[in-house]
Amino acid sequence: MIREELLAITNNNIEEASLDALYQAVLSVTQKRIENMEHVHGDRTVYYMSAEFLIGKLLSNNMMNLGIYHEIAQTLKEHGRDISEVEGYDPEPSLGNGGLGRLAACFLDSIATLGINGEGLGLVYHFGLFKQVFENHMQVETKDVWLDKPSWLRKTDTVYSFKLSDVNVTSRMHEIDVLGYRGKKTTLRLFDLDSIDETLVTQGIDFDQSKVDSNLTLFLYPDDSTEQGLRLRFAQQYFMTMSNVSYIFDKHHDDIDHLYQSVVVQINDTHPAMSILLVIQRLMKHGKSFDEACSDVQKMFAYTNHTILAEALEKWPLSYFEAMDHELVVIIKKLQKKVDAVSKDPAVAILDKDKRVHMASLSIHFSYSTNGVASLHTDILVNSELKAFADLYPDRFNNKTNGITFRRWLQFSNPELTQYLIDKIGDGFLSEATQLRAFEAFKDDARVQEDVLRIKQERKDDLVSYIKKTEGIDVNPTSVFDIQIKRLHEYKRQQLNLLYIIHMMHEIREGHLPKRPVTFFFGSKAAPAYTIAKDIIHALLTLSSIIEKDPVVSQYLQIVFVENYNVSKAEHLIPAGDISEQISLASKEASGTGNMKLMLNGALTLGTLDGANVEIADLVGPENVFIFGKHSDTVIDLYATSGYNARHYYETNDNIKRAIDTLVSEEMLKEGTHENLSRLHHELISKDWFMTLLDFDDYVETKNRMLDAYEDRLHWAKMMIVNISNAGYFSSDRTIAQYADEIWKVNHE
Ligand code: 26Q
């Protein structure tokens, strides 16, 4: 069947079809089968509303979920074509930025897999976040063009028209099918401005920010370091929530009175929180009283918090709402009155004394559930960051530890390991992830240990050739692969890893040679206006070339900073990791999900007791994880008492001083740029808000201990086996089942 279809579409000439034609053929064969699949049904619909959906490439994943991958690959092969050509041609949708966006993608996969009646709602971004390129050891942002060829995004005839301030705009719905495991699908609905004008983008990611009716959906998180940019981001959120809410009311138009019974909206952080106001507004237009509307909304919305960083909690000036729609200001003020009746504590106010609207406060007061994303994170929310709220509404707070889809992050990314696991314990773990536990029985079996090491080496070899092809860099496949891949942020402390590498370089120069070379992989984008984050990238790229030029050090050490880290690159990096760097300042990383992906693929965690690392450590036990650093209580205490002094560490610790001063050494300044390096140097000794130096000694000691442990290959393999076997808890199927049972109250398989 497939063979005939492919031949028919390509006029019996697969051999000579252009890559574009071949891609279209495979796409259409796959899409046809998806169309015939049934959408899940149910009495209550879950809407997962998110500004980001980092779904990754879809073609291979969909073919695999449909069970047609091998037949297509075989057919192409018989005609002299390789399926990897077609896979490489499939565009990666640029619809997200980091963990929160990837989580939304994993959740859709699990929603489909568990047969939950749920959909994703968000926006199309024409040029995504941005595409990262490196020039002169600096990050440069350009537009990420991904919509230029037929893709998985389907334009629909559904449009909604409304006003943005005084401008009329039309929002058009687009759809992407999302397949779950074994024959089920759901839909991601993304809205786009009909009057979008791509030609507004002039240079890099610059565009005329004033023309809101033609620029709204150009980029995700447009630069908001200026007032105009901030207003644009506000307008974007309004456009997103207005479109999403219009769709919900449209779809449920015959049952608005009981909307709260048929709809539940999970908001992914506060970016979609305006929808709470918009639903109240609509319900009142429908004829409900303000009190009724509030009570309905309260039963419909649930909020997920992803951060405790104060600067990431959104606050919008009331004047922006006024300029957008006066009615919303009336609603906000009336909501504040309701809050006043419950508590006068300024900590729980929606509207503060500076007339700013706290979106997290709005979300907590007017939803029925607030959840954190890992157990420690939820504890910190309840006991410190959101304590005033938790005291008011103890029953609303709950934990939902994040998860990842094993289809993409094991089955698809690591077929060798998957097949091996199937041979050993059967394929039940693909739908019942905790069955992976059965693999632990083999932890002392020397043959299995050898096999696991061999599979890891195969994935490392794959990464080496992928890096050669995509970045043009040669990597030593027998080195230890140390991996830190995540957004660039000071709290994630890529700079701590940087200082370690500098330290190791000095040790090598002094003749203290490591037992085996180490390759440090980084993948990370810095927000365009985040100066210090970009300085950290600059320091790493500069150091990378210094090391490369040093004939001695380069034999033991290499830094590979992959350009434009995205889901496709993650799929190659993660299966190849030996060491998983999860080194955030304790209390700051809400959960992390890369830590779970690396663990599942047999990397060992080098981490602080932060986010989901705590749960990883509990699952595998202290002898199978490398934990270092100060505890979250200590850190929280240090903030409360202003008890951390970076300069003290710099002045009293010779290794720290040597590493930091290297940033502005002659050698670095010759290769890099003075402004960036000296700014980072100054930042680290005078402020260091995320306490890099606090954990330096412990980090160095623990990492060195880990590198020593690596040399006992069979024992290392045993630790890998324990990690793989205990990763089942982190399946997003488990997470989504908990959302379904405990928050959404919907049935699932
Ligand atoms: C806020 C204000 C202005 C502009 C942008 C933002 C903004 C944008 C994106 C704030 C936060 C984000 C994204 C946050 C994010 O990805 N958080 C991560 O969520 C993961 C899933 O829960 C967790 O695993 C990570 O720990 C958390 O960092």
Coordinates of N, CA and C and ligand atoms in Angstrom, one line a residue, residues 52 97-100 103 221 224 233 271 306 312 373 402 487 491-492 589-593, ligand 1:
E52 N 4.1 28.6 24.5 CA 5.1 27.9 23.8 C 4.7 26.4 23.6
N97 N 10.9 28.0 23.6 CA 12.1 28.6 24.0 C 12.8 27.6 24.9
G98 N 12.1 27.0 25.9 CA 12.8 26.2 26.9 C 11.9 25.1 27.5
G99 N 12.1 24.8 28.7 CA 11.5 23.7 29.4 C 10.0 23.7 29.4
L100 N 9.4 25.0 29.6 CA 8.0 25.1 29.7 C 7.3 24.7 28.4
L103 N 7.7 20.9 27.8 CA 6.8 20.2 28.7 C 5.4 20.2 28.0
Y221 N 8.3 36.0 22.4 CA 9.0 36.9 23.4 C 9.8 38.0 22.7
D224 N 11.7 42.9 25.1 CA 10.8 43.8 25.8 C 11.7 44.7 26.7
R233 N 4.6 42.9 23.7 CA 4.4 41.6 24.3 C 3.1 41.5 25.0
H271 N 1.6 33.4 31.3 CA 1.5 34.1 29.9 C 0.1 34.1 29.4
H306 N 5.9 27.8 37.1 CA 7.2 27.2 36.7 C 8.4 28.0 37.3
A312 N 10.7 36.9 37.1 CA 10.0 36.2 36.1 C 8.5 36.2 36.3
V373 N 6.0 22.2 39.9 CA 6.4 21.2 38.9 C 7.4 20.2 39.4
N402 N 7.0 17.1 37.0 CA 7.1 17.0 35.5 C 7.5 15.7 35.0
R487 N 18.4 26.6 28.6 CA 18.5 28.0 28.3 C 19.7 28.6 29.2
Y491 N 21.1 31.6 37.0 CA 20.7 30.6 38.1 C 21.0 29.2 37.7
K492 N 21.1 28.9 36.4 CA 21.4 27.5 35.9 C 22.9 27.3 36.0
E589 N 15.8 26.2 40.4 CA 15.3 25.4 39.2 C 14.0 24.7 39.6
A590 N 12.9 25.2 39.0 CA 11.6 24.6 39.4 C 11.7 23.1 39.3
S591 N 12.0 22.6 38.2 CA 12.1 21.1 38.1 C 13.3 20.7 37.2
G592 N 13.3 21.2 36.0 CA 14.2 20.6 35.0 C 13.6 19.4 34.4
T593 N 13.8 19.2 33.1 CA 13.3 18.0 32.4 C 14.4 17.4 31.6
Ligands
26Q1 C1 8.7 36.4 31.5 C2 8.6 37.8 31.4 C3 8.9 38.4 30.3 C4 9.3 37.7 29.2 C5 9.4 36.4 29.2 C6 9.1 35.7 30.4 C7 9.3 34.3 30.5 C8 9.3 33.5 29.4 C9 9.5 32.1 29.4 C10 9.5 33.6 31.7 C11 9.6 32.3 31.8 C12 9.7 31.5 30.6 C13 9.9 30.1 30.6 C14 10.2 29.4 31.7 C15 10.5 28.0 31.7 O1 10.7 27.4 30.7 N1 10.6 27.4 32.9 C16 11.0 26.0 33.1 O2 9.9 25.2 33.1 C17 10.2 23.8 33.1 C18 8.9 23.0 33.0 O3 8.2 23.1 34.2 C19 11.0 23.5 34.4 O4 11.4 22.2 34.3 C20 12.2 24.4 34.5 O5 12.8 24.2 35.8 C21 11.8 25.9 34.4 O6 12.9 26.7 34.4

